[in-house]
Short mmCIF file of C-alpha atoms in Angstrom, two decimals:
data_model
loop_
_atom_site.label_atom_id
_atom_site.label_comp_id
_atom_site.label_asym_id
_atom_site.label_seq_id
_atom_site.Cartn_x
_atom_site.Cartn_y
_atom_site.Cartn_z
CA MET D 4 -74.42 6.93 5.27
CA ARG D 5 -75.78 10.10 6.39
CA ILE D 6 -76.18 13.62 3.86
CA LEU D 7 -76.82 16.63 5.01
CA ARG D 8 -78.71 19.45 3.04
CA ILE D 9 -81.12 21.90 2.91
CA PRO D 10 -84.16 22.80 1.53
CA PHE D 11 -84.69 22.88 -2.76
CA SER D 12 -81.20 22.52 -3.54
CA THR D 13 -80.53 21.70 -7.19
CA ASN D 14 -77.30 19.80 -6.17
CA VAL D 15 -79.04 18.40 -3.32
CA ASP D 16 -81.44 17.07 -5.58
CA ARG D 17 -78.43 15.15 -8.24
CA VAL D 18 -77.84 12.76 -5.05
CA ALA D 19 -81.61 11.75 -4.01
CA LEU D 20 -81.85 11.12 -7.68
CA ALA D 21 -78.18 8.60 -7.47
CA LEU D 22 -79.10 6.80 -4.54
CA GLY D 23 -82.96 6.20 -5.69
CA ALA D 24 -81.06 5.27 -9.72
CA LYS D 25 -79.66 2.50 -6.95
CA GLY D 26 -81.48 1.85 -4.59
CA LEU D 27 -79.55 2.82 -1.95
CA LYS D 28 -81.01 4.65 1.44
CA ALA D 29 -79.76 7.25 3.80
CA THR D 30 -80.24 9.25 6.37
CA TRP D 31 -80.94 12.73 5.60
CA VAL D 32 -80.31 16.02 7.98
CA ASP D 33 -81.56 18.78 7.60
CA VAL D 34 -79.89 21.85 8.22
CA ASP D 35 -81.51 25.94 7.99
CA PRO D 36 -79.94 27.39 5.56
CA ALA D 37 -79.38 30.48 7.85
CA ASP D 38 -76.84 28.34 10.32
CA ARG D 39 -74.56 26.47 8.74
CA SER D 40 -72.64 25.58 11.77
CA ALA D 41 -72.99 21.84 11.47
CA VAL D 42 -72.41 21.46 7.91
CA VAL D 43 -69.35 23.59 9.21
CA GLU D 44 -68.25 22.03 12.37
CA ILE D 45 -68.19 18.32 9.34
CA SER D 46 -66.73 19.36 6.08
CA GLY D 47 -64.61 22.90 6.76
CA GLN D 48 -66.85 24.50 3.55
CA GLU D 49 -70.66 25.92 4.37
CA LEU D 50 -72.29 24.13 1.03
CA VAL D 51 -74.53 21.69 0.68
CA PRO D 52 -74.83 18.13 -0.15
CA VAL D 53 -72.53 16.86 2.11
CA LEU D 54 -71.60 13.28 2.48
CA VAL D 55 -70.96 11.28 5.88
CA ALA D 56 -70.14 7.89 4.84
CA ASP D 57 -70.36 4.56 7.39
CA ASP D 58 -66.46 4.65 6.89
CA GLY D 59 -66.72 7.85 8.79
CA GLU D 60 -65.00 9.71 4.91
CA VAL D 61 -66.69 13.09 4.34
CA VAL D 62 -67.08 13.94 0.51
CA VAL D 63 -68.43 17.37 -0.25
CA ASP D 64 -69.75 18.78 -3.66
CA SER D 65 -72.43 16.93 -5.24
CA THR D 66 -70.46 15.68 -8.71
CA ARG D 67 -68.26 13.69 -6.79
CA ILE D 68 -70.52 12.44 -3.95
CA LEU D 69 -71.53 10.51 -7.43
CA ARG D 70 -68.12 9.42 -7.79
CA ARG D 71 -67.70 8.04 -4.95
CA LEU D 72 -71.44 6.19 -4.21
CA GLU D 73 -70.73 4.56 -7.89
CA ALA D 74 -66.95 3.35 -6.87
CA GLN D 75 -69.09 1.61 -3.33
CA HIS D 76 -72.19 0.61 -5.48
CA PRO D 77 -71.06 0.48 -8.86
CA GLN D 78 -74.61 -1.95 -9.79
CA PRO D 79 -76.72 -0.60 -11.67
CA PRO D 80 -73.88 1.19 -13.07
CA LEU D 81 -75.02 5.75 -13.39
CA TRP D 82 -71.55 6.06 -15.55
CA PRO D 83 -71.09 3.62 -18.46
CA ALA D 84 -68.75 0.62 -18.46
CA GLU D 85 -67.74 1.49 -21.91
CA GLN D 86 -64.38 3.87 -22.27
CA PRO D 87 -65.93 6.50 -25.04
CA ASP D 88 -69.12 6.25 -23.37
CA ARG D 89 -67.10 6.70 -20.12
CA ALA D 90 -65.77 9.78 -21.02
CA GLN D 91 -68.28 11.24 -22.61
CA ALA D 92 -70.14 11.54 -19.69
CA ASP D 93 -67.23 12.68 -18.09
CA VAL D 94 -66.61 15.27 -20.42
CA PHE D 95 -70.11 16.01 -19.84
CA ALA D 96 -70.12 16.17 -16.22
CA GLU D 97 -66.79 18.41 -16.13
CA TRP D 98 -68.42 20.70 -18.89
CA PHE D 99 -71.87 21.42 -16.52
CA ASP D 100 -70.42 21.78 -13.77
CA GLU D 101 -68.03 24.31 -14.67
CA VAL D 102 -69.41 25.91 -17.71
CA TRP D 103 -72.94 26.28 -18.21
CA LYS D 104 -73.38 26.70 -14.50
CA GLY D 105 -71.91 30.41 -14.74
CA PRO D 106 -74.00 32.20 -16.32
CA PRO D 107 -76.79 31.43 -14.34
CA ASN D 108 -75.05 31.60 -10.98
CA ARG D 109 -73.11 35.31 -12.28
CA ILE D 110 -77.13 36.23 -13.64
CA ALA D 111 -78.92 34.92 -9.72
CA ALA D 112 -75.50 37.42 -8.08
CA GLY D 113 -76.66 40.33 -10.54
CA ALA D 114 -73.12 40.21 -12.54
CA PRO D 115 -74.23 38.86 -16.08
CA ARG D 116 -72.23 38.59 -18.95
CA PRO D 117 -73.76 40.41 -21.66
CA ASP D 118 -74.34 36.88 -23.39
CA ASP D 119 -74.85 35.06 -20.39
CA ALA D 120 -78.57 35.09 -20.45
CA ASP D 121 -78.52 34.21 -24.22
CA ARG D 122 -76.33 31.48 -23.28
CA LEU D 123 -78.55 29.70 -21.02
CA ARG D 124 -81.65 29.69 -23.63
CA GLY D 125 -79.26 28.33 -26.43
CA TRP D 126 -78.53 25.49 -24.30
CA VAL D 127 -81.54 24.72 -24.14
CA ASP D 128 -81.45 24.05 -27.71
CA ARG D 129 -78.44 21.77 -27.06
CA PHE D 130 -80.34 20.30 -24.59
CA GLU D 131 -83.76 18.65 -26.69
CA ALA D 132 -80.85 17.52 -29.26
CA LEU D 133 -79.38 15.18 -27.14
CA LEU D 134 -82.68 13.49 -26.60
CA ASP D 135 -83.63 12.97 -29.96
CA GLY D 136 -84.49 9.29 -30.04
CA ARG D 137 -83.57 8.38 -27.52
CA ASP D 138 -84.76 8.51 -23.71
CA TYR D 139 -81.84 10.23 -21.75
CA LEU D 140 -79.12 12.62 -22.23
CA LEU D 141 -76.59 9.65 -23.60
CA GLY D 142 -78.65 7.37 -24.15
CA ASP D 143 -81.40 5.27 -23.20
CA ARG D 144 -81.13 4.69 -19.60
CA PHE D 145 -80.62 7.27 -16.82
CA GLY D 146 -77.20 7.88 -16.50
CA ALA D 147 -74.85 10.46 -13.92
CA ALA D 148 -75.91 13.27 -17.07
CA ASP D 149 -79.20 12.93 -15.88
CA ALA D 150 -78.94 12.90 -12.44
CA LEU D 151 -76.76 15.90 -12.70
CA ALA D 152 -78.70 18.00 -15.15
CA PHE D 153 -81.68 17.08 -14.91
CA PRO D 154 -82.98 19.12 -10.83
CA PHE D 155 -81.16 22.42 -12.70
CA LEU D 156 -83.97 21.98 -15.94
CA ALA D 157 -86.81 20.72 -14.77
CA TYR D 158 -86.62 24.35 -13.65
CA GLY D 159 -87.42 25.49 -17.05
CA ALA D 160 -89.65 23.13 -17.49
CA ARG D 161 -91.85 24.24 -13.93
CA PRO D 162 -92.15 27.37 -11.99
CA PRO D 163 -90.52 27.34 -8.51
CA PRO D 164 -92.85 26.54 -5.76
CA PRO D 165 -94.15 29.69 -3.34
CA VAL D 166 -92.15 29.16 -0.58
CA ASP D 167 -88.87 28.49 -2.63
CA THR D 168 -87.55 31.53 -2.74
CA ASP D 169 -83.86 30.45 -4.43
CA PRO D 170 -83.16 33.92 -7.28
CA PHE D 171 -80.70 31.65 -9.01
CA HIS D 172 -84.24 28.94 -9.22
CA ALA D 173 -85.89 31.60 -10.61
CA VAL D 174 -82.97 32.30 -13.07
CA LEU D 175 -83.16 29.03 -14.22
CA TRP D 176 -87.47 29.56 -14.82
CA ARG D 177 -87.11 32.86 -16.56
CA GLY D 178 -83.97 31.39 -18.45
CA MET D 179 -84.21 28.67 -20.36
CA PRO D 180 -88.22 28.99 -21.81
CA ILE D 181 -88.25 24.45 -21.82
CA ALA D 182 -91.70 25.08 -20.49
CA SER D 183 -93.58 27.13 -23.72
CA GLY D 184 -90.65 26.38 -26.08
CA PRO D 185 -90.42 23.85 -29.14
CA TYR D 186 -89.31 21.38 -26.22
CA PRO D 187 -91.28 18.68 -26.57
CA ARG D 188 -88.50 16.67 -25.74
CA LEU D 189 -87.37 17.66 -23.16
CA ARG D 190 -90.85 18.41 -20.81
CA ALA D 191 -90.88 14.21 -21.84
CA TRP D 192 -87.75 13.75 -20.48
CA VAL D 193 -88.80 15.96 -17.15
CA GLU D 194 -92.26 13.92 -16.48
CA ARG D 195 -90.34 10.90 -17.76
CA ILE D 196 -87.82 11.37 -14.13
CA ASP D 197 -89.96 13.55 -12.20
CA GLY D 198 -92.05 9.42 -12.75
CA LEU D 199 -89.25 7.61 -11.37
CA GLY D 200 -90.38 9.00 -7.72
CA TRP D 201 -86.61 9.47 -6.25
CA LEU D 202 -87.43 12.87 -5.86
CA ALA D 203 -90.44 12.44 -3.98
CA HIS D 204 -89.59 12.84 -0.05
CA GLU D 205 -86.58 16.53 -1.19
CA HIS D 206 -89.76 18.53 -0.38
CA SER D 207 -92.32 16.38 1.37
#
């Protein structure tokens, strides 16, 4: 499989984490963020990641790519087998993509709603609470929720490197005081996932 990517993409990192969790290999195709014509030619839109599967299927959107990987390579699983737990992971995925991403995206675009900064900061408490008594967001093993959320929440625990000038990442660093606040579980979670080494190739 091939995956088109740009540097420092949080959504690309989601896919890299899923591949690492499943022990899968992919050919990464680097795309110039200023020239996404190759992405458009393959997928009809400009966003990365784009998965080109071995059977020729083209999949856009990081969450859809994770679901495609899960369907084709179910072991080890990212989604729980039991229906109630699987539904919980599905609700988390939809909430994160459709609700959580809203405030930082609007702030980065210069069009925040009055409560966006407070919501972004307040949700950090919820993530800290999810980690009470367990190592990962929805249980005792790495799963879909961790792959989907980690690339974003990690920016609250450490600043973007100097070469990463994406304003969205700066918003995450300033808006989620994980590094300096009372969030020991979140800091340990970030270190735990970093220690897996699944993102090392992304920023080398």
